[in-house]
Short mmCIF file of C-alpha atoms in Angstrom, two decimals:
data_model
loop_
_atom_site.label_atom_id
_atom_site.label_comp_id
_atom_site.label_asym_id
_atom_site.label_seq_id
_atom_site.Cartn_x
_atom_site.Cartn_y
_atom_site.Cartn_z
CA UNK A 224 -8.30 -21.00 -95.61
CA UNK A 225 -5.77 -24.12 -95.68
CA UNK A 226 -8.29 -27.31 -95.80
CA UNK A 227 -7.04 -30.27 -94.11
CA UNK A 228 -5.36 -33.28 -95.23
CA UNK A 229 -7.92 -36.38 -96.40
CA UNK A 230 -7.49 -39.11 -94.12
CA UNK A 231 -6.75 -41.38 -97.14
CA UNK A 232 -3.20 -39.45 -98.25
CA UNK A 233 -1.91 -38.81 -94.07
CA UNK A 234 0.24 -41.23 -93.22
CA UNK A 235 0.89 -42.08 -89.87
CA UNK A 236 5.07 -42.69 -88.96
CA UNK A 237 7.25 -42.95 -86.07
CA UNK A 238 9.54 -40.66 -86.78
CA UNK A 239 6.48 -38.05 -87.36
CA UNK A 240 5.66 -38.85 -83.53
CA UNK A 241 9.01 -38.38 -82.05
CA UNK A 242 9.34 -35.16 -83.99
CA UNK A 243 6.46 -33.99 -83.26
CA UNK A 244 6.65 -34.89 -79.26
CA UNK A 245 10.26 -32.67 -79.24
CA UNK A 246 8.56 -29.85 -81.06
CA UNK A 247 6.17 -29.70 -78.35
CA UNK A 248 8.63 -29.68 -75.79
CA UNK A 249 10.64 -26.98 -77.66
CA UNK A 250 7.26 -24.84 -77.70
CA UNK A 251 6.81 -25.35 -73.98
CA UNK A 252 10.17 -24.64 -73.14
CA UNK A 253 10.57 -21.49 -75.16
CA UNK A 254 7.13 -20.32 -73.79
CA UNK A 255 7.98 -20.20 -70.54
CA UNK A 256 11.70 -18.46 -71.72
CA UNK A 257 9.49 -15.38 -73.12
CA UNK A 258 6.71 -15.29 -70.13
CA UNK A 259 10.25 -14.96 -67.32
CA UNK A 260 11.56 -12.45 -70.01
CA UNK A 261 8.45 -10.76 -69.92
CA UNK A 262 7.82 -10.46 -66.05
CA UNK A 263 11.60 -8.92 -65.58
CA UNK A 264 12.08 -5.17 -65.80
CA UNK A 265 15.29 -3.90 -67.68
CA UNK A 266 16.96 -1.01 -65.44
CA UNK A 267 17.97 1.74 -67.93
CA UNK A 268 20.70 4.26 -67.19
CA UNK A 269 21.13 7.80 -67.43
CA UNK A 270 23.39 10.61 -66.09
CA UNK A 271 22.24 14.70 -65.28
CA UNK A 272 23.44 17.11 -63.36
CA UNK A 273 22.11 17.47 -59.92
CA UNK A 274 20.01 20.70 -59.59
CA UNK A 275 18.39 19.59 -56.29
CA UNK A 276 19.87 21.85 -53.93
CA UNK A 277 18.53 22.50 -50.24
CA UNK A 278 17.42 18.89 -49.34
CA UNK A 279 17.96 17.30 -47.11
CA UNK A 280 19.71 13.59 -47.09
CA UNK A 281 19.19 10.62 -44.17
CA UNK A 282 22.39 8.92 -42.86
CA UNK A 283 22.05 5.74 -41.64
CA UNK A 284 24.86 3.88 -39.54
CA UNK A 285 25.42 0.66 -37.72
CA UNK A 286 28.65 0.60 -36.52
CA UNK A 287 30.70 -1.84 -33.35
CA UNK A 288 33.59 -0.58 -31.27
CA UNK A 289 34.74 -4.50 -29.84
CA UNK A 290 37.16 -2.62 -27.61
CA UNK A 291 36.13 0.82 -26.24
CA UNK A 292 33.46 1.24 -23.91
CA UNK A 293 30.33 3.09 -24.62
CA UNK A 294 30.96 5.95 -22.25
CA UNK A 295 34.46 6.73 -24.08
CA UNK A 296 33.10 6.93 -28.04
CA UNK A 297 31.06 9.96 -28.68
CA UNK A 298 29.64 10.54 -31.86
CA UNK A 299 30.24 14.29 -33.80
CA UNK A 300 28.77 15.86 -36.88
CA UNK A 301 30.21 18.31 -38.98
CA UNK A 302 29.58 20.26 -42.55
CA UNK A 303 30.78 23.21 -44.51
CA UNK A 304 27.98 25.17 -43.59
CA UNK A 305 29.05 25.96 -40.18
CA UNK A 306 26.80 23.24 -38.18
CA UNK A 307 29.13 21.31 -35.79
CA UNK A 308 26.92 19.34 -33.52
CA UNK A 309 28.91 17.43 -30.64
CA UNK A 310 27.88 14.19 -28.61
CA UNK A 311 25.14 13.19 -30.72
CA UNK A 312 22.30 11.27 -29.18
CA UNK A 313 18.95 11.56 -30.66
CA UNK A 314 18.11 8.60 -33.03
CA UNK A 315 20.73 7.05 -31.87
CA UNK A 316 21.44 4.44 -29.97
CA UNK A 317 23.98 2.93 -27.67
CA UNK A 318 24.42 -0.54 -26.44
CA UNK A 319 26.74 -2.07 -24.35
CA UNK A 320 29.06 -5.34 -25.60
CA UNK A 321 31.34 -7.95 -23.93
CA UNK A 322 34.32 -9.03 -25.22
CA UNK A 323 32.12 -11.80 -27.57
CA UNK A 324 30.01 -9.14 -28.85
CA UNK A 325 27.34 -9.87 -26.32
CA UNK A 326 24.49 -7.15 -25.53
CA UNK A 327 25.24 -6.74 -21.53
CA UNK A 328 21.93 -5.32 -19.63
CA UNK A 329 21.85 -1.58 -17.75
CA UNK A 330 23.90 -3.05 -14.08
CA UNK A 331 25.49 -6.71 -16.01
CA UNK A 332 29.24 -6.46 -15.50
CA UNK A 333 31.55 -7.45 -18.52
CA UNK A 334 32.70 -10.91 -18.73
CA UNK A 335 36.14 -11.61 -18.01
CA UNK A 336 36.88 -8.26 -15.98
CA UNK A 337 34.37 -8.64 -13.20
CA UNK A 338 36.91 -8.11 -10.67
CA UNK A 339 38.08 -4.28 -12.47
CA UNK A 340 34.67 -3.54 -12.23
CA UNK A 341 33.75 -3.99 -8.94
CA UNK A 342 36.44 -2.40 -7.82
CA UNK A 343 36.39 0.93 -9.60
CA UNK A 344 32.54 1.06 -8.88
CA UNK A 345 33.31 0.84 -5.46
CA UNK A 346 35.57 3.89 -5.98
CA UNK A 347 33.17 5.70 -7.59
CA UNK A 348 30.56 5.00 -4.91
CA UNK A 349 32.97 6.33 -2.53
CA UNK A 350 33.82 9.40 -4.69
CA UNK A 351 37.24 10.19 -4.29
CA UNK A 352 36.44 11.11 -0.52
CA UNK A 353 38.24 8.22 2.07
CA UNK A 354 39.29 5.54 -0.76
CA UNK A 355 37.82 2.67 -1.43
CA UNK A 356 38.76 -0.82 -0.11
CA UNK A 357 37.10 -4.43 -1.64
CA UNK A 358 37.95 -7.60 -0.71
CA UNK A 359 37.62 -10.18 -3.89
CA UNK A 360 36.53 -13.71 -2.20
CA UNK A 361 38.77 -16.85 -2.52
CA UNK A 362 40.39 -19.70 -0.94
CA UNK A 363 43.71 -17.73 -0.17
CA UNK A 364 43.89 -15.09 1.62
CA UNK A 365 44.51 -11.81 -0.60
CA UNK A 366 45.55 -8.41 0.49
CA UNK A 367 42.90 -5.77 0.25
CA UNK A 368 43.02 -3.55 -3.23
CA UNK A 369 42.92 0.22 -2.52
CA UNK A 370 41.30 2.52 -5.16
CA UNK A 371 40.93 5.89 -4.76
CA UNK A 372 43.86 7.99 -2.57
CA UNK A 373 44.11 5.12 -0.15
CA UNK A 374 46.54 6.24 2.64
CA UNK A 375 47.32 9.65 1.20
CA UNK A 376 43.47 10.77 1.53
CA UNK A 377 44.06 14.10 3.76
CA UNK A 378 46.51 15.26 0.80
CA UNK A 379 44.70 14.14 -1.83
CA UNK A 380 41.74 15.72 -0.42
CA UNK A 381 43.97 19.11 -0.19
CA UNK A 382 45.30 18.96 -3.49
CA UNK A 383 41.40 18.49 -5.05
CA UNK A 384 40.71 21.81 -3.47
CA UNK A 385 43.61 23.72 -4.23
CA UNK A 386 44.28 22.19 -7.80
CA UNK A 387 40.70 21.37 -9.49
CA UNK A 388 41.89 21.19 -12.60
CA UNK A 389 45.67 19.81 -11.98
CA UNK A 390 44.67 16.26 -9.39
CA UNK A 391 42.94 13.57 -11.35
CA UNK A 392 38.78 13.40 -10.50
CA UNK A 393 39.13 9.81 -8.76
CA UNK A 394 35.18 9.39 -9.14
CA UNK A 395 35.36 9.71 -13.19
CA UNK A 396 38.46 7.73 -13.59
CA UNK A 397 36.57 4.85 -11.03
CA UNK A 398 33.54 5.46 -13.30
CA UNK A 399 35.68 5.04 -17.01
CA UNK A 400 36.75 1.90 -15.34
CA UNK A 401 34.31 0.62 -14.39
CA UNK A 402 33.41 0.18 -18.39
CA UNK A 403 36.92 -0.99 -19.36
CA UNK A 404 36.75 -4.67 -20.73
CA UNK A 405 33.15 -3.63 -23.12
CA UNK A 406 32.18 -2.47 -26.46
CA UNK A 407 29.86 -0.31 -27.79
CA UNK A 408 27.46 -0.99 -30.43
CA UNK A 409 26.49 2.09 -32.47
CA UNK A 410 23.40 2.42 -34.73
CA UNK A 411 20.91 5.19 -35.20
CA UNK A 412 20.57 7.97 -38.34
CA UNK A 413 20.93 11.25 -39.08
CA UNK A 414 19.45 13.96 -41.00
CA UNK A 415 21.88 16.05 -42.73
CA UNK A 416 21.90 18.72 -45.21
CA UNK A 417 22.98 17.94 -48.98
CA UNK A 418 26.62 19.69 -48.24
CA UNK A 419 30.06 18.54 -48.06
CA UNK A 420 30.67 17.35 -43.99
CA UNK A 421 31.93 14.46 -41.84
CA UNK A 422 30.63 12.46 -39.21
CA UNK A 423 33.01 10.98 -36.64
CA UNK A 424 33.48 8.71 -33.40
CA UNK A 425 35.99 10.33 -31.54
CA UNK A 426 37.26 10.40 -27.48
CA UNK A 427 38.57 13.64 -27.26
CA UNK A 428 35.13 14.98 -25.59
CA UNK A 429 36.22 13.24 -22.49
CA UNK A 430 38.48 15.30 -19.77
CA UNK A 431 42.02 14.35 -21.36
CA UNK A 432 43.79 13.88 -17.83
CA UNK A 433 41.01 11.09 -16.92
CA UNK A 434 41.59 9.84 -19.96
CA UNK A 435 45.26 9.14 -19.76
CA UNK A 436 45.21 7.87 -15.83
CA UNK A 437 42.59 5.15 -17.01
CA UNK A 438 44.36 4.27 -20.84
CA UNK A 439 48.21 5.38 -19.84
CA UNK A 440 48.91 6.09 -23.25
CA UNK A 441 46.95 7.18 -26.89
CA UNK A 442 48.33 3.58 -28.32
CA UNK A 443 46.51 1.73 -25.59
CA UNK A 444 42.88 3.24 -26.95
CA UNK A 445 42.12 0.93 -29.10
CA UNK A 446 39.86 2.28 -31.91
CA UNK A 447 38.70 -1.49 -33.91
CA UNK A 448 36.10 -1.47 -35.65
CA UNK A 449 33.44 -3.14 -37.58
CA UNK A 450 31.27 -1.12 -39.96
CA UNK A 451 28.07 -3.32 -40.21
CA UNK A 452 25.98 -0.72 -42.36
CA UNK A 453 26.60 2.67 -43.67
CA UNK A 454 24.12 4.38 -45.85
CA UNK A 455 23.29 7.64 -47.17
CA UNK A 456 19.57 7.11 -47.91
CA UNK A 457 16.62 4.64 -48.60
CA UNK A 458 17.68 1.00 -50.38
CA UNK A 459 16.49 0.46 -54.04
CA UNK A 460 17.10 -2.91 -55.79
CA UNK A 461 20.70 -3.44 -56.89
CA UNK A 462 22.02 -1.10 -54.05
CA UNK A 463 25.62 -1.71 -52.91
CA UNK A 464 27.38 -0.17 -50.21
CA UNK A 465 30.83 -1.02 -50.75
CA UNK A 466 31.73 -0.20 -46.50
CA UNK A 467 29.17 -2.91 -45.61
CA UNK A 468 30.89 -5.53 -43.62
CA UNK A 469 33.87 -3.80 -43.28
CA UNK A 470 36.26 -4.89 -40.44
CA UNK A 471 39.37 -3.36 -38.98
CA UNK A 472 41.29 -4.99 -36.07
CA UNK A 473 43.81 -3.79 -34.42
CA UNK A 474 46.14 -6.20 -32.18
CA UNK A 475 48.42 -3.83 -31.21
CA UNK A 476 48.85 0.33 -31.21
CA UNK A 477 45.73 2.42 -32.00
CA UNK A 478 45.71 5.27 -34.93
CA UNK A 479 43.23 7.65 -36.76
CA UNK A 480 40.79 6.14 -39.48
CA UNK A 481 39.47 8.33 -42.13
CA UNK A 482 37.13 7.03 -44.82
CA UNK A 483 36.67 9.48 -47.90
CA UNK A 484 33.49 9.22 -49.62
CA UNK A 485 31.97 10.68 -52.71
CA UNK A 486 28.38 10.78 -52.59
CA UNK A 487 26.12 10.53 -55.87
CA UNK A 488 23.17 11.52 -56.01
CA UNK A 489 20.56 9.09 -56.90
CA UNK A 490 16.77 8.45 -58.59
CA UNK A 491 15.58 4.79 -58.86
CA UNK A 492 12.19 4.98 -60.84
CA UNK A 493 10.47 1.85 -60.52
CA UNK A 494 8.03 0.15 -63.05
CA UNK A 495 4.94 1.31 -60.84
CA UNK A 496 5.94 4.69 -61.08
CA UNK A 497 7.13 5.24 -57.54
CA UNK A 498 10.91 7.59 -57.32
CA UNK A 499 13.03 6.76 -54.55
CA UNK A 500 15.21 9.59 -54.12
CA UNK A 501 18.55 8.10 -52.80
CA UNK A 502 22.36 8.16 -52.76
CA UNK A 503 25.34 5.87 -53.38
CA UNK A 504 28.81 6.32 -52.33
CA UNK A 505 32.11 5.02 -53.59
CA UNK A 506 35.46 5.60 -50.88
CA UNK A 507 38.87 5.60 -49.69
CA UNK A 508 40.43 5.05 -46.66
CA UNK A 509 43.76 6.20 -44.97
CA UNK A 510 45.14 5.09 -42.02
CA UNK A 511 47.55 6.92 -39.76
CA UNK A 512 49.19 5.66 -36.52
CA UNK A 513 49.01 7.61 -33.69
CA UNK A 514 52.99 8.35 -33.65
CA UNK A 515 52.29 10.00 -37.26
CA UNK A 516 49.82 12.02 -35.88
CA UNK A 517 49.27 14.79 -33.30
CA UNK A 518 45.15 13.49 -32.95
CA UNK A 519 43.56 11.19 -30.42
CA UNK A 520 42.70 7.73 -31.73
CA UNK A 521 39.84 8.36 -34.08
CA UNK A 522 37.37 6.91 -36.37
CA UNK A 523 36.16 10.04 -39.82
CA UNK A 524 33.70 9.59 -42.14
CA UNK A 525 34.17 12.52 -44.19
CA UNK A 526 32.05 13.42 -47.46
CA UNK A 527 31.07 14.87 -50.26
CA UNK A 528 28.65 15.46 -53.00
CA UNK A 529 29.02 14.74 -56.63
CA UNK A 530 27.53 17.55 -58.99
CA UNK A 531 26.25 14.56 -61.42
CA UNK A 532 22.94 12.84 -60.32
CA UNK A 533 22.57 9.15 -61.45
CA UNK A 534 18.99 8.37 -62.89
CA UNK A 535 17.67 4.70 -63.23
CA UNK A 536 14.71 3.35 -64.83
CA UNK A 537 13.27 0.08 -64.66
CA UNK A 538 11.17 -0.62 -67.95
CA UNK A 539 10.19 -3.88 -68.90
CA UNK A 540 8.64 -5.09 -72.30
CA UNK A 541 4.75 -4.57 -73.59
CA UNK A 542 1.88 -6.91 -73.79
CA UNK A 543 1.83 -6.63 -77.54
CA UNK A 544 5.58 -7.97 -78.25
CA UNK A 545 4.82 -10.93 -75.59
CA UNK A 546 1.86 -11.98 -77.98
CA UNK A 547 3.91 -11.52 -80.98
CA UNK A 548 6.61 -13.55 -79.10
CA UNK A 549 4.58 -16.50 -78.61
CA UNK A 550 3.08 -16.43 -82.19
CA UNK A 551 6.59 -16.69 -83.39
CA UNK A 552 7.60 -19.38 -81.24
CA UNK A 553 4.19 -21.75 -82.15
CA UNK A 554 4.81 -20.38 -86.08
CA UNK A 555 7.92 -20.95 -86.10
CA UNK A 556 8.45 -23.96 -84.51
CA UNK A 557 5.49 -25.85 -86.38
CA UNK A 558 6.99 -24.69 -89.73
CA UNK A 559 10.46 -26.38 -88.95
CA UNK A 560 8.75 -29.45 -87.51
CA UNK A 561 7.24 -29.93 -90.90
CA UNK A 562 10.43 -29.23 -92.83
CA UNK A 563 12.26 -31.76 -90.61
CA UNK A 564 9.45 -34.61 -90.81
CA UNK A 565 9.44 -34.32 -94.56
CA UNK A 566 13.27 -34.78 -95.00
CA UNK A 567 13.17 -37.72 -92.57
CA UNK A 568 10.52 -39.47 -94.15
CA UNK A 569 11.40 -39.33 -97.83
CA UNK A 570 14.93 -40.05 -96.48
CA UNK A 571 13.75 -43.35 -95.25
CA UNK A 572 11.24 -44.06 -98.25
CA UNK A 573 14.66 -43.39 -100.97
CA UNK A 574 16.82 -46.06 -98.85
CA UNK A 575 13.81 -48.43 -98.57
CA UNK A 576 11.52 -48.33 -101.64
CA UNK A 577 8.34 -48.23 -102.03
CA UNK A 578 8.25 -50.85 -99.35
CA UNK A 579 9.50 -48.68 -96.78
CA UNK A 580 6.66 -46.29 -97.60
CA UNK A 581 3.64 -48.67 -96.49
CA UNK A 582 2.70 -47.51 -92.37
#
């Protein structure tokens, strides 16, 4: 259609090579551009309301307790719907820390508080009965420690008979110290219904008097806390859950941590065609101190279920308008190149002459 040039009338120039060596950059560089533009997916967004009543929804939780021991935490569930399910253990699992986060194994004794430990298990062996005496090994000599009624075993042994439910257990408070000095690490999930409830780690399973002879105050159990993960269903690209990472210390007191949560809905179509049916959250938190509240030291995750369900779409551009893309870019750029060489080279033959025309 377009015959080429005769040989006789090209002319070959150097500023015809330079412009044509950064035109073929330009088309390289702008090809690859459209072929990464093309291989990306756009996510498209769109809001409904949530008709999809009945399911079911999968909480999933990784959670660390740096200061209370595994035996003390116990993990509730609760919804509007009337299930209240206490001490929660299947799918989840407990593991035992030391004081730098450390996994200890089944019979390892926390570091730094070896000597607590021996000597309440000792206790506990001896169950409350004669009182337990252990001897800690050292250079100097040390006067035996005495756990357990000690010298006032006859009476103590009366008073466990007569008053069950009055006299401290001296086996359970040797066993919940035998624990003092660990953590607890927390993970497992949950399978929930799609209503309004709250999880929570709580103490307040535990017999109260036991608790108080082994903590001597609410203040003193100290709820810190790191929430590693907390999710409400399966992970889709772009996911954030904004209580990831969270960390909350306490140096000194203890109080009652609620986290409010509003839950949306949420279907991630991907450019396959596969749905992932899923949630996000969004929260707030309040903190209380236990002399503003009447509650054992606690740790609520309480939410609930927005009526709108989010929708997102990944799409991503068509075969066709990549082709037309690159026949643009080659067009396009080939047209300018030959607008720009023209201009430069009668720009040098008008300052030259005819002279500056020869090759």
């Amino acid at each position: 259609v377009f015959p080429k040039t005769v040989a006789e009338f090209r002319q070959k120039t150097t500023s015809g090579g330079a412009v044509s060596l950064v035109c073929s950059v330009l088309i390289l560089l702008l090809t690859v551009t459209e072929l990464v533009d093309y291989m990306q997916s756009t996510v498209e967004e769109h809001l409904e309301v949530d008709t999809s009543r009945g399911r079911t929804m999968t909480i999933t939780m990784d959670l660390a307790f740096p200061a209370l021991p595994c035996s003390v935490v116990h993990l509730e569930l609760q919804d509007v719907s009337g299930n209240h399910l206490v001490d929660l253990s299947r799918n989840i699992t407990k593991e035992r820390l030391d004081r730098d986060g450390r996994h200890l194994q089944e019979h390892e004794l926390p570091k730094g508080n070896e000597e607590i430990a021996q000597l309440a298990k000792a206790a506990s062996l001896d169950h409350g009965r004669d009182g337990a005496e252990f001897n800690i090994g050292s250079n100097k000599r040390r006067k035996p420690l005495v756990v357990g009624p000690g010298e006032n075993v006859p009476l103590a042994r009366l008073l466990q008979e007569l008053l069950p439910n009055v006299v401290d257990d001296e086996a359970a408070v040797a066993e919940m110290r035998s624990h003092l000095g660990e953590g607890c690490h927390i993970h497992g999930a949950l399978q929930v219904g799609k209503v309004a409830g709250n999880f929570h780690f709580a103490v307040d399973r535990n017999d109260q008097r036991t608790m108080m002879t082994v903590f001597g105050q609410r203040d003193s159990i100290n709820m810190s806390h790191t929430v590693r993960s907390v999710s409400f269903g399966e992970p889709y690209p772009g996911l954030v859950n904004p209580l990831d990472g969270m960390h909350k210390i306490i140096d000194k007191g203890s109080g009652y941590f609620q986290y409010n949560m509003k839950v949306v809905p949420t279907i991630y179509k991907q450019r396959r065609g596969r749905e992932v049916h899923t949630n996000q959250y969004s929260f707030t938190e309040i903190f209380r101190t236990t002399a503003e509240t009447d509650r054992l030291p606690a740790v609520f995750f309480n939410y609930e279920l927005s009526p709108i369900m989010a929708t997102f779409t990944e799409t991503s551009r068509g075969l066709g308008n990549f082709l037309t893309g690159l026949c643009a870019i080659v067009g396009g750029v080939f047209t300018l190149s030959g607008v720009v060489d023209a201009l430069i080279f009668h720009l040098f033959a008008h300052q030259h002459g005819p002279s500056g025309m020869t090759a």
